[in-house]
Amino acid sequence: MSRLLLIDDEADVQYSFQRILDSPEIELTTASSGEEGLKVIPRFKPDLVMMDVRMGGMTGLETLRRIRQMDSKLLVILMTAYGTTQTAIEAMKLGAYDYLLKPFDVPKLKEIVLGALKAARDMKQVVSYQPLLESEDYEQGIVGRSEAMQQVFKLIGQLAASDATALITGESGTGKELVARAIYHHSNRSPQAFLTVNCAAIPEQLLESELFGHERGAFTGATVQRIGKFEQCNRGTIFMDEIGDMTPATQTKILRVLQSGTFERVGGNTPIQVDVRVIAATNKPLEQAVAARHFREDLFYRLNVVRIHIPPLRERREDIPLLVNYFLKKFARDQQRDPKPIGPGVSKLLEKYHWPGNVRELENVVRRALVVTKGEAILSSDLPAEINGQGAVLTTALPTADNANSDVAALARQLFQWARREPKMKIIPAVERELVIQALKETDGNQVHAAKLLGMTRATLRKRVEKFGIQRELSIK
Ligand SMILES: Nc1ncnc2c1ncn2[C@@H]1O[C@H](COP(=O)(O)OP(=O)(O)OP(=O)(O)O)[C@@H](O)[C@H]1O
Ligand SMILES: [Mg+2]
């Protein structure tokens, strides 16, 4: 449950908030003035404050200043009518999280509120990196006892004590964001803000402005000035996720801000000085991007000073039982039930599976098993087909040349249905990856033969091998 405080002197705004944000996950309290809001905060301990800029009594800006003094991490979104956007911009400089224009666009309002509540949770949720082994009480943490994870814990500890930039690498779902949050929580910047920017989720042309802001008229559509994340997050920590996806101009600016703490807003020429710690993450091999000249080498070296690599789950299978246990406890706690045990043979299946989606996939499998299970324990039949082998796609005879197409169609249908249950599943690359691995295994890594079996050129096969990062796995000659 998240707590939201609305500070606004207009009764109809209070009313529409109650209506729009009516949800069991949100507890809403209102205050009609800045003064009242300041009194409510210590008692109500909101996760997010939404506040009108123009109110009778203390202004929104003044209230914001006081809130910042009370708690420099509390997220504040300002609301402003057309014509007062300049104030909103001032507010961003004072560390407001965002601003909203009145009258509200309801979907936008919800999106901003939900985004802010997530940011607040990320900031608050303490991620323990003391190796969590069999602790009885559930605690949000990083689980692992493998040699590789011990190394990760050690690095987190060292990094937390310093202010150094860090680069976290690892396949999707290995826990990069979790590690970033652990570093932040244990750093001496933990009383300050922690903001996440997913570089891949923002269109390339907009990323630079998202990070550094822009001046009015900097480009078509830039009708007002905008304050970027670096300015907003001054003294705090920025987590730059999927850092591999940036234009050269943005890379140059990042390099400069890392070296000297200065930048200019897009279209501006006044240097702005900030003190921000950067933690970056990527699931793409940056070395390759550097070799292909898509990523600046100097920026790479600057980021790579301290590197935490989280190996894929299949390379640290001894962590699987611990993680399963951890997620069983976590979901039991979330649903206020006793944790269910896992039945015979289930551990083996889970430990054997190759987990292409890593810990995230494991988490989803456990969550889903708890939903579908009917008994007192989780059985192998509660696991997805690709893990328990039940629904093995090839139950029919292997296709012959004549019926190959219709059999392929049947297989594709099954695969597609299966993939639909995994919202994050990208079916084509996933299947392609497996086919490539299979063909290379069967041909002992002979790329010419493998390409022929797959019906692709050798050049295409090479590209796939690179794209899917499967060289190491197969140690191809
Ligand atoms: N060692 C771990 N212990 C407990 N939970 C973990 C661990 N590693 C990952 N998780 C959980 O798995 C999920 C995925 O982790 P996270 O989002 O940090 O991965 P990621 O590497 O950032 O993935 P992506 O590259 O797809 O963004 C999260 O719910 C996270 O809490
Ligand atoms: Mg991530």
Coordinates of C-alpha atoms and ligand atoms in Angstrom, one line a residue:
M1 CA 0.0 0.0 0.0
S2 CA 1.4 3.4 -1.0
R3 CA 0.5 6.7 0.8
L4 CA -0.2 9.7 -1.2
L5 CA -0.7 13.2 0.1
L6 CA -2.5 15.8 -1.9
I7 CA -2.0 19.4 -1.0
D8 CA -4.5 21.6 -2.9
D9 CA -7.0 24.2 -1.7
E10 CA -9.6 23.4 -4.3
A11 CA -12.3 21.0 -3.2
D12 CA -13.0 19.7 -6.7
V13 CA -9.4 18.8 -7.3
Q14 CA -9.4 16.8 -4.1
Y15 CA -12.6 15.2 -5.2
S16 CA -11.3 14.2 -8.7
F17 CA -8.2 12.8 -7.1
Q18 CA -10.2 10.6 -4.9
R19 CA -12.1 9.3 -7.9
I20 CA -9.2 8.9 -10.3
L21 CA -6.8 7.2 -7.8
D22 CA -9.4 5.1 -6.1
S23 CA -7.5 1.8 -5.6
P24 CA -6.8 -0.6 -2.8
E25 CA -3.1 0.0 -3.3
I26 CA -3.2 3.8 -2.7
E27 CA -4.1 5.5 0.5
L28 CA -4.9 9.1 -0.1
T29 CA -4.9 12.0 2.4
T30 CA -5.6 15.6 1.6
A31 CA -4.4 18.9 3.0
S32 CA -5.8 22.3 1.9
S33 CA -2.7 24.4 2.4
G34 CA 1.1 24.2 2.5
E35 CA 1.1 24.8 6.3
E36 CA -1.4 22.0 6.8
G37 CA 0.6 19.7 4.5
L38 CA 3.8 20.2 6.4
K39 CA 2.0 19.2 9.6
V40 CA 0.5 16.1 8.0
I41 CA 3.8 14.8 6.5
P42 CA 5.5 13.6 9.7
R43 CA 2.4 11.8 10.8
F44 CA 1.2 10.3 7.6
K45 CA 4.6 9.6 6.2
P46 CA 3.6 9.8 2.5
D47 CA 5.5 8.1 -0.3
L48 CA 4.5 10.8 -2.7
V49 CA 3.2 14.4 -2.4
M50 CA 1.2 16.1 -5.1
M51 CA 0.9 19.8 -4.6
D52 CA -0.6 22.8 -6.3
V53 CA 1.8 25.5 -7.0
R54 CA -0.5 28.4 -6.4
M55 CA -2.3 28.3 -3.0
G56 CA -3.5 30.7 -0.5
G57 CA -1.0 31.1 2.4
M58 CA 2.4 29.5 1.8
T59 CA 3.2 29.0 -1.9
G60 CA 3.9 25.7 -3.4
L61 CA 7.6 26.6 -3.9
E62 CA 8.0 27.6 -0.3
T63 CA 6.3 24.4 0.9
L64 CA 8.5 22.4 -1.4
R65 CA 11.6 24.0 0.1
R66 CA 10.5 23.1 3.6
I67 CA 9.6 19.6 2.6
R68 CA 13.1 19.2 1.1
Q69 CA 14.6 20.3 4.4
M70 CA 12.5 17.8 6.3
D71 CA 13.2 14.8 4.0
S72 CA 15.3 15.1 0.9
K73 CA 14.0 11.9 -0.6
L74 CA 10.3 12.5 -0.4
L75 CA 9.0 12.7 -4.0
V76 CA 7.0 15.8 -4.8
I77 CA 5.0 16.3 -8.0
L78 CA 3.8 19.8 -8.6
M79 CA 0.6 20.7 -10.3
T80 CA 0.3 23.8 -12.2
A81 CA -2.1 25.6 -14.6
Y82 CA -1.1 26.8 -18.0
G83 CA 0.9 30.0 -17.8
T84 CA 2.6 29.1 -14.6
T85 CA 5.0 26.5 -16.0
Q86 CA 8.0 28.7 -15.2
T87 CA 7.2 28.1 -11.6
A88 CA 7.1 24.4 -12.2
I89 CA 10.5 24.6 -13.8
E90 CA 11.8 26.5 -10.8
A91 CA 10.4 23.7 -8.7
M92 CA 12.2 21.0 -10.7
K93 CA 15.4 22.9 -9.9
L94 CA 14.5 22.6 -6.2
G95 CA 14.3 18.9 -6.6
A96 CA 10.6 18.3 -7.5
Y97 CA 10.2 14.9 -9.1
D98 CA 7.9 16.0 -11.9
Y99 CA 5.1 18.4 -12.7
L100 CA 1.6 18.0 -14.1
L101 CA -0.4 20.5 -16.0
K102 CA -4.0 21.3 -15.1
P103 CA -6.6 20.4 -16.3
F104 CA -5.4 16.8 -15.9
D105 CA -5.1 14.3 -18.6
V106 CA -6.3 11.3 -16.6
P107 CA -4.1 8.6 -18.1
K108 CA -1.1 10.8 -17.9
L109 CA -1.9 11.6 -14.3
K110 CA -2.1 7.9 -13.4
E111 CA 1.1 7.1 -15.3
I112 CA 3.0 9.8 -13.5
V113 CA 1.6 8.8 -10.1
L114 CA 2.3 5.1 -10.6
G115 CA 5.8 5.9 -11.9
A116 CA 6.6 8.1 -8.9
L117 CA 5.3 5.5 -6.5
K118 CA 7.5 2.9 -8.0
A119 CA 10.5 5.3 -7.8
A120 CA 9.6 5.9 -4.1
R121 CA 9.5 2.1 -3.4
D122 CA 12.8 1.6 -5.1
M123 CA 14.3 4.3 -3.0
K124 CA 12.8 3.0 0.2
Q125 CA 13.1 -0.8 -0.2
V126 CA 16.3 -1.6 1.5
V127 CA 18.2 -4.2 -0.4
S128 CA 20.3 -6.3 1.8
Y129 CA 23.4 -7.8 0.4
Q130 CA 24.5 -9.7 3.4
P131 CA 24.3 -13.1 1.9
L132 CA 20.8 -14.3 2.7
L133 CA 20.9 -18.0 3.3
E134 CA 18.2 -19.6 5.3
S135 CA 16.9 -16.6 7.2
E136 CA 13.5 -17.5 8.6
D137 CA 12.0 -14.0 8.1
Y138 CA 11.6 -12.8 4.7
E139 CA 13.7 -9.7 3.9
Q140 CA 14.2 -8.1 0.6
G141 CA 17.6 -9.1 -0.4
I142 CA 20.0 -10.5 -2.9
V143 CA 20.1 -14.3 -2.6
G144 CA 23.0 -16.4 -3.5
R145 CA 25.8 -18.5 -2.0
S146 CA 27.7 -19.4 -5.2
E147 CA 31.2 -18.3 -5.5
A148 CA 30.2 -15.8 -8.2
M149 CA 27.6 -14.2 -6.0
Q150 CA 30.0 -14.0 -3.1
Q151 CA 32.2 -12.0 -5.4
V152 CA 29.3 -9.7 -6.3
F153 CA 28.5 -9.1 -2.6
K154 CA 32.1 -8.2 -1.9
L155 CA 32.1 -5.7 -4.8
I156 CA 28.8 -4.1 -3.6
G157 CA 30.3 -3.6 -0.2
Q158 CA 33.4 -1.9 -1.6
L159 CA 31.4 0.2 -4.0
A160 CA 28.9 1.3 -1.4
A161 CA 31.7 2.8 0.6
S162 CA 33.0 4.9 -2.3
D163 CA 31.5 7.3 -4.7
A164 CA 32.9 5.6 -7.7
T165 CA 30.9 5.0 -10.9
A166 CA 30.0 1.4 -11.4
L167 CA 29.1 -0.7 -14.4
I168 CA 26.9 -3.7 -13.8
T169 CA 26.7 -6.3 -16.5
G170 CA 24.7 -9.5 -17.0
E171 CA 22.0 -11.1 -19.0
S172 CA 18.5 -10.0 -18.7
G173 CA 16.9 -10.9 -15.4
T174 CA 20.1 -11.6 -13.5
G175 CA 19.5 -8.9 -10.9
K176 CA 21.3 -5.9 -12.2
E177 CA 18.8 -3.4 -10.9
L178 CA 18.7 -5.1 -7.5
V179 CA 22.4 -4.8 -7.2
A180 CA 22.3 -1.1 -8.2
R181 CA 19.7 -0.5 -5.5
A182 CA 21.8 -2.4 -2.9
I183 CA 24.8 -0.2 -3.7
Y184 CA 22.7 3.0 -3.4
H185 CA 21.2 1.9 -0.1
H186 CA 24.5 1.2 1.5
S187 CA 26.2 4.3 0.1
N188 CA 26.5 7.5 2.0
R189 CA 24.2 9.0 -0.6
S190 CA 21.3 6.9 0.7
P191 CA 19.5 9.9 2.3
Q192 CA 19.4 11.5 -1.1
A193 CA 17.4 10.6 -4.2
F194 CA 17.8 7.6 -6.4
L195 CA 16.4 7.9 -9.9
T196 CA 16.3 5.4 -12.7
V197 CA 16.6 6.2 -16.4
N198 CA 16.0 3.3 -18.8
C199 CA 18.0 4.5 -21.8
A200 CA 16.4 1.9 -24.0
A201 CA 12.9 2.8 -23.2
I202 CA 13.3 6.4 -24.2
P203 CA 13.5 7.3 -27.9
E204 CA 17.1 8.2 -28.8
Q205 CA 16.3 11.8 -29.8
L206 CA 14.6 12.4 -26.4
L207 CA 17.1 10.7 -24.1
E208 CA 19.6 13.6 -24.1
S209 CA 16.8 16.0 -23.1
E210 CA 15.5 13.6 -20.5
L211 CA 18.9 13.4 -18.9
F212 CA 20.1 17.0 -19.3
G213 CA 17.0 19.0 -19.9
H214 CA 16.5 21.5 -22.7
E215 CA 16.0 25.2 -23.2
R216 CA 12.8 26.6 -24.7
G217 CA 13.0 26.4 -28.4
A218 CA 16.0 24.0 -28.4
F219 CA 14.1 21.9 -31.0
T220 CA 10.7 21.6 -32.6
G221 CA 8.3 20.9 -29.8
A222 CA 10.4 22.3 -27.0
T223 CA 7.9 24.9 -26.1
V224 CA 9.0 25.2 -22.5
Q225 CA 12.3 24.8 -20.7
R226 CA 12.8 21.4 -19.1
I227 CA 15.0 20.2 -16.3
G228 CA 16.7 16.9 -16.8
K229 CA 17.4 14.1 -14.4
F230 CA 21.0 15.1 -13.7
E231 CA 19.9 18.5 -12.5
Q232 CA 16.9 17.1 -10.6
C233 CA 19.0 14.4 -8.9
N234 CA 21.8 16.7 -7.8
R235 CA 23.7 15.1 -4.8
G236 CA 21.8 11.9 -5.5
T237 CA 22.4 8.7 -7.5
I238 CA 21.3 8.0 -11.0
F239 CA 20.8 4.5 -12.2
M240 CA 21.3 4.4 -16.0
D241 CA 19.8 1.2 -17.2
E242 CA 20.5 -0.3 -20.7
I243 CA 23.3 2.1 -21.2
G244 CA 24.3 0.6 -24.5
D245 CA 21.6 2.5 -26.3
M246 CA 22.7 6.1 -26.6
T247 CA 23.4 8.6 -29.4
P248 CA 27.0 9.8 -29.8
A249 CA 25.9 13.2 -28.6
T250 CA 24.5 11.9 -25.4
Q251 CA 27.5 9.7 -24.8
T252 CA 29.8 12.7 -25.1
K253 CA 27.7 14.6 -22.5
I254 CA 27.7 11.6 -20.1
L255 CA 31.5 11.4 -20.4
R256 CA 31.8 15.1 -19.6
V257 CA 29.5 14.9 -16.7
L258 CA 31.4 12.0 -15.3
Q259 CA 34.7 13.7 -15.7
S260 CA 33.8 17.2 -14.6
G261 CA 30.3 17.2 -13.2
T262 CA 29.2 19.8 -15.8
F263 CA 26.8 19.8 -18.7
E264 CA 24.6 22.2 -20.6
R265 CA 20.9 21.8 -21.3
V266 CA 20.1 20.9 -24.9
G267 CA 20.1 24.2 -26.8
G268 CA 21.7 26.0 -23.9
N269 CA 25.2 27.3 -23.3
T270 CA 25.4 27.9 -19.5
P271 CA 27.4 25.1 -17.9
I272 CA 25.6 23.6 -15.0
Q273 CA 27.5 21.9 -12.2
V274 CA 26.1 18.9 -10.5
D275 CA 27.3 16.2 -8.1
V276 CA 25.6 12.9 -9.1
R277 CA 26.8 9.4 -8.7
V278 CA 26.2 7.2 -11.7
I279 CA 25.5 3.5 -11.6
A280 CA 25.2 2.0 -15.1
A281 CA 23.9 -1.3 -16.3
T282 CA 23.7 -3.1 -19.6
N283 CA 22.8 -6.6 -20.8
K284 CA 24.6 -6.1 -24.1
P285 CA 28.3 -6.7 -24.4
L286 CA 29.6 -3.2 -24.5
E287 CA 33.0 -4.4 -25.7
Q288 CA 31.4 -5.3 -28.9
A289 CA 29.6 -2.0 -29.2
V290 CA 33.0 -0.3 -28.7
A291 CA 34.6 -2.5 -31.4
A292 CA 31.8 -1.7 -33.7
R293 CA 32.3 2.0 -32.9
H294 CA 28.7 2.4 -31.6
F295 CA 29.9 3.2 -28.1
R296 CA 32.7 5.6 -27.2
E297 CA 35.8 3.8 -26.0
D298 CA 36.7 6.5 -23.5
L299 CA 33.3 6.4 -22.0
F300 CA 33.5 2.7 -21.8
Y301 CA 36.7 2.8 -19.9
R302 CA 35.4 5.5 -17.6
L303 CA 32.4 3.4 -16.7
N304 CA 34.3 0.2 -16.5
V305 CA 36.6 1.2 -13.7
V306 CA 34.5 -0.9 -11.3
R307 CA 32.6 -3.6 -13.0
I308 CA 30.2 -6.0 -11.4
H309 CA 29.4 -8.9 -13.6
I310 CA 26.4 -11.1 -12.6
P311 CA 26.7 -14.5 -14.2
P312 CA 23.6 -16.1 -15.7
L313 CA 21.7 -18.4 -13.4
R314 CA 22.7 -21.5 -15.3
E315 CA 26.3 -20.9 -14.4
R316 CA 25.5 -20.8 -10.7
R317 CA 22.9 -23.5 -10.2
E318 CA 23.7 -24.0 -6.6
D319 CA 21.7 -20.7 -6.0
I320 CA 18.5 -22.1 -7.5
P321 CA 17.2 -23.9 -4.4
L322 CA 17.9 -20.8 -2.3
L323 CA 16.1 -18.6 -4.7
V324 CA 13.1 -20.9 -5.0
N325 CA 12.8 -20.9 -1.2
Y326 CA 13.2 -17.2 -1.1
F327 CA 10.4 -16.6 -3.6
L328 CA 8.1 -19.1 -2.0
K329 CA 8.5 -17.1 1.3
K330 CA 8.1 -13.8 -0.5
F331 CA 4.9 -14.7 -2.2
A332 CA 3.5 -16.4 0.9
R333 CA 4.1 -13.2 2.8
D334 CA 2.6 -11.0 0.0
Q335 CA -0.6 -13.1 0.1
Q336 CA -0.5 -13.6 3.8
R337 CA -0.4 -17.4 3.6
D338 CA 1.8 -20.1 4.9
P339 CA 4.5 -20.9 2.3
K340 CA 3.9 -24.1 0.3
P341 CA 6.6 -26.6 0.1
I342 CA 7.8 -28.1 -3.2
G343 CA 7.0 -31.7 -3.9
P344 CA 9.4 -34.5 -4.8
G345 CA 11.4 -34.2 -8.0
V346 CA 10.6 -30.5 -8.4
S347 CA 13.9 -29.3 -7.2
K348 CA 15.7 -31.5 -9.6
L349 CA 13.7 -30.2 -12.6
L350 CA 14.3 -26.6 -11.5
E351 CA 18.0 -27.1 -11.0
K352 CA 18.3 -28.8 -14.4
Y353 CA 16.6 -26.2 -16.5
H354 CA 18.7 -23.6 -18.3
W355 CA 16.8 -20.5 -17.3
P356 CA 17.3 -18.2 -20.3
G357 CA 15.4 -15.5 -18.5
N358 CA 17.5 -16.0 -15.4
V359 CA 16.2 -15.1 -11.9
R360 CA 13.2 -13.2 -13.3
E361 CA 12.1 -16.3 -15.1
L362 CA 12.5 -18.4 -11.9
E363 CA 10.5 -15.8 -10.0
N364 CA 7.7 -16.0 -12.5
V365 CA 7.7 -19.8 -12.6
V366 CA 7.4 -19.9 -8.8
R367 CA 4.7 -17.3 -8.8
R368 CA 2.7 -19.1 -11.5
A369 CA 3.2 -22.5 -9.9
L370 CA 1.6 -21.1 -6.7
V371 CA -1.3 -19.9 -8.7
V372 CA -2.0 -23.1 -10.6
T373 CA -1.2 -25.6 -7.8
K374 CA -4.2 -27.3 -6.3
G375 CA -2.6 -29.3 -3.6
E376 CA -0.6 -28.6 -0.5
A377 CA 2.7 -28.7 -2.3
I378 CA 4.0 -27.6 -5.7
L379 CA 4.2 -30.6 -8.1
S380 CA 6.1 -31.0 -11.3
S381 CA 2.8 -30.8 -13.1
D382 CA 2.5 -27.2 -11.8
L383 CA 5.6 -26.2 -13.7
P384 CA 5.6 -25.0 -17.3
A385 CA 6.0 -27.6 -20.0
E386 CA 9.5 -26.5 -21.0
I387 CA 10.6 -27.3 -17.5
N388 CA 8.8 -30.5 -16.6
G389 CA 9.2 -31.9 -20.1
Q390 CA 5.5 -32.9 -20.1
G391 CA 4.4 -30.7 -23.0
A392 CA 7.5 -31.6 -24.9
V393 CA 6.6 -30.2 -28.3
L394 CA 7.7 -33.2 -30.2
T395 CA 5.2 -35.8 -29.0
T396 CA 4.4 -36.7 -32.5
A397 CA 6.7 -38.4 -34.9
L398 CA 9.4 -36.3 -36.4
P399 CA 8.2 -34.6 -39.6
T400 CA 9.0 -36.2 -42.9
A401 CA 9.7 -34.1 -45.9
D402 CA 6.0 -34.4 -47.0
N403 CA 4.3 -33.4 -43.9
A404 CA 7.0 -31.1 -42.6
N405 CA 5.2 -27.8 -43.2
S406 CA 2.0 -28.8 -41.4
D407 CA 4.0 -30.2 -38.5
V408 CA 6.0 -27.0 -38.3
A409 CA 2.8 -25.1 -38.3
A410 CA 1.5 -27.2 -35.4
L411 CA 4.8 -26.7 -33.5
A412 CA 4.6 -23.0 -34.1
R413 CA 1.1 -22.9 -32.8
Q414 CA 2.1 -24.6 -29.6
L415 CA 5.2 -22.4 -29.2
F416 CA 3.1 -19.3 -29.7
Q417 CA 0.5 -20.3 -27.2
W418 CA 3.2 -21.1 -24.7
A419 CA 5.0 -17.8 -25.3
R420 CA 1.7 -15.9 -24.8
R421 CA 1.8 -16.9 -21.2
E422 CA 5.1 -15.2 -20.8
P423 CA 4.3 -11.5 -21.3
K424 CA 8.0 -10.6 -21.7
M425 CA 8.8 -13.5 -24.0
K426 CA 10.3 -12.5 -27.3
I427 CA 9.4 -15.6 -29.1
I428 CA 11.3 -15.2 -32.4
P429 CA 14.7 -14.4 -30.9
A430 CA 14.2 -17.0 -28.2
V431 CA 13.5 -19.8 -30.8
E432 CA 16.2 -18.6 -33.1
R433 CA 18.7 -18.7 -30.3
E434 CA 17.8 -22.2 -29.4
L435 CA 17.9 -23.4 -33.0
V436 CA 21.3 -21.8 -33.6
I437 CA 22.7 -23.5 -30.4
Q438 CA 21.2 -26.8 -31.5
A439 CA 22.6 -26.7 -34.9
L440 CA 26.1 -25.7 -33.7
K441 CA 26.0 -28.5 -31.1
E442 CA 25.1 -31.1 -33.8
T443 CA 27.8 -29.9 -36.1
D444 CA 30.4 -29.6 -33.3
G445 CA 30.5 -25.9 -33.9
N446 CA 31.1 -26.1 -37.6
Q447 CA 29.5 -22.9 -38.7
V448 CA 29.4 -23.8 -42.4
H449 CA 27.5 -27.0 -41.7
A450 CA 25.3 -25.4 -39.0
A451 CA 24.3 -22.6 -41.3
K452 CA 23.3 -25.1 -44.0
L453 CA 21.1 -27.0 -41.6
L454 CA 19.4 -23.8 -40.5
G455 CA 18.9 -22.6 -44.1
M456 CA 20.8 -19.4 -43.5
T457 CA 24.1 -18.0 -44.8
R458 CA 27.2 -18.3 -42.7
A459 CA 27.3 -14.5 -42.4
T460 CA 23.8 -14.5 -40.9
L461 CA 24.7 -17.3 -38.6
R462 CA 27.8 -15.4 -37.4
K463 CA 25.6 -12.4 -36.7
R464 CA 23.2 -14.5 -34.7
V465 CA 25.9 -16.1 -32.7
E466 CA 27.2 -12.6 -31.8
K467 CA 23.8 -11.2 -31.2
F468 CA 22.8 -13.9 -28.8
G469 CA 26.2 -14.0 -27.2
I470 CA 26.6 -17.8 -27.6
Q471 CA 30.3 -18.0 -28.5
R472 CA 31.4 -18.7 -25.0
E473 CA 28.7 -21.2 -24.3
L474 CA 29.8 -23.4 -27.2
S475 CA 33.4 -22.5 -27.4
I476 CA 33.2 -22.5 -31.1
K477 CA 36.3 -23.0 -33.1
Ligands
LIG1 N1 20.0 -12.8 -6.4 C1 18.7 -12.5 -6.3 N2 18.0 -12.6 -5.2 C2 16.7 -12.3 -5.1 N3 16.0 -11.8 -6.1 C3 16.6 -11.6 -7.3 C4 18.0 -11.9 -7.4 N4 18.4 -11.6 -8.7 C5 17.3 -11.1 -9.3 N5 16.2 -11.1 -8.5 C6 14.8 -10.7 -8.8 O1 14.7 -11.0 -10.2 C7 14.0 -10.0 -10.9 C8 14.8 -9.4 -12.0 O2 15.9 -8.7 -11.4 P1 16.4 -7.3 -12.0 O3 15.2 -6.5 -12.5 O4 17.3 -6.7 -11.0 O5 17.2 -7.9 -13.3 P2 18.0 -7.1 -14.4 O6 19.3 -7.7 -14.5 O7 17.9 -5.6 -14.2 O8 17.1 -7.5 -15.7 P3 16.9 -6.7 -17.1 O9 18.2 -6.7 -17.8 O10 15.9 -7.5 -17.8 O11 16.5 -5.3 -16.8 C9 13.6 -9.0 -9.8 O12 12.3 -9.2 -9.3 C10 14.6 -9.2 -8.7 O13 14.2 -8.8 -7.5
MG2 MG 16.9 -4.1 -15.3

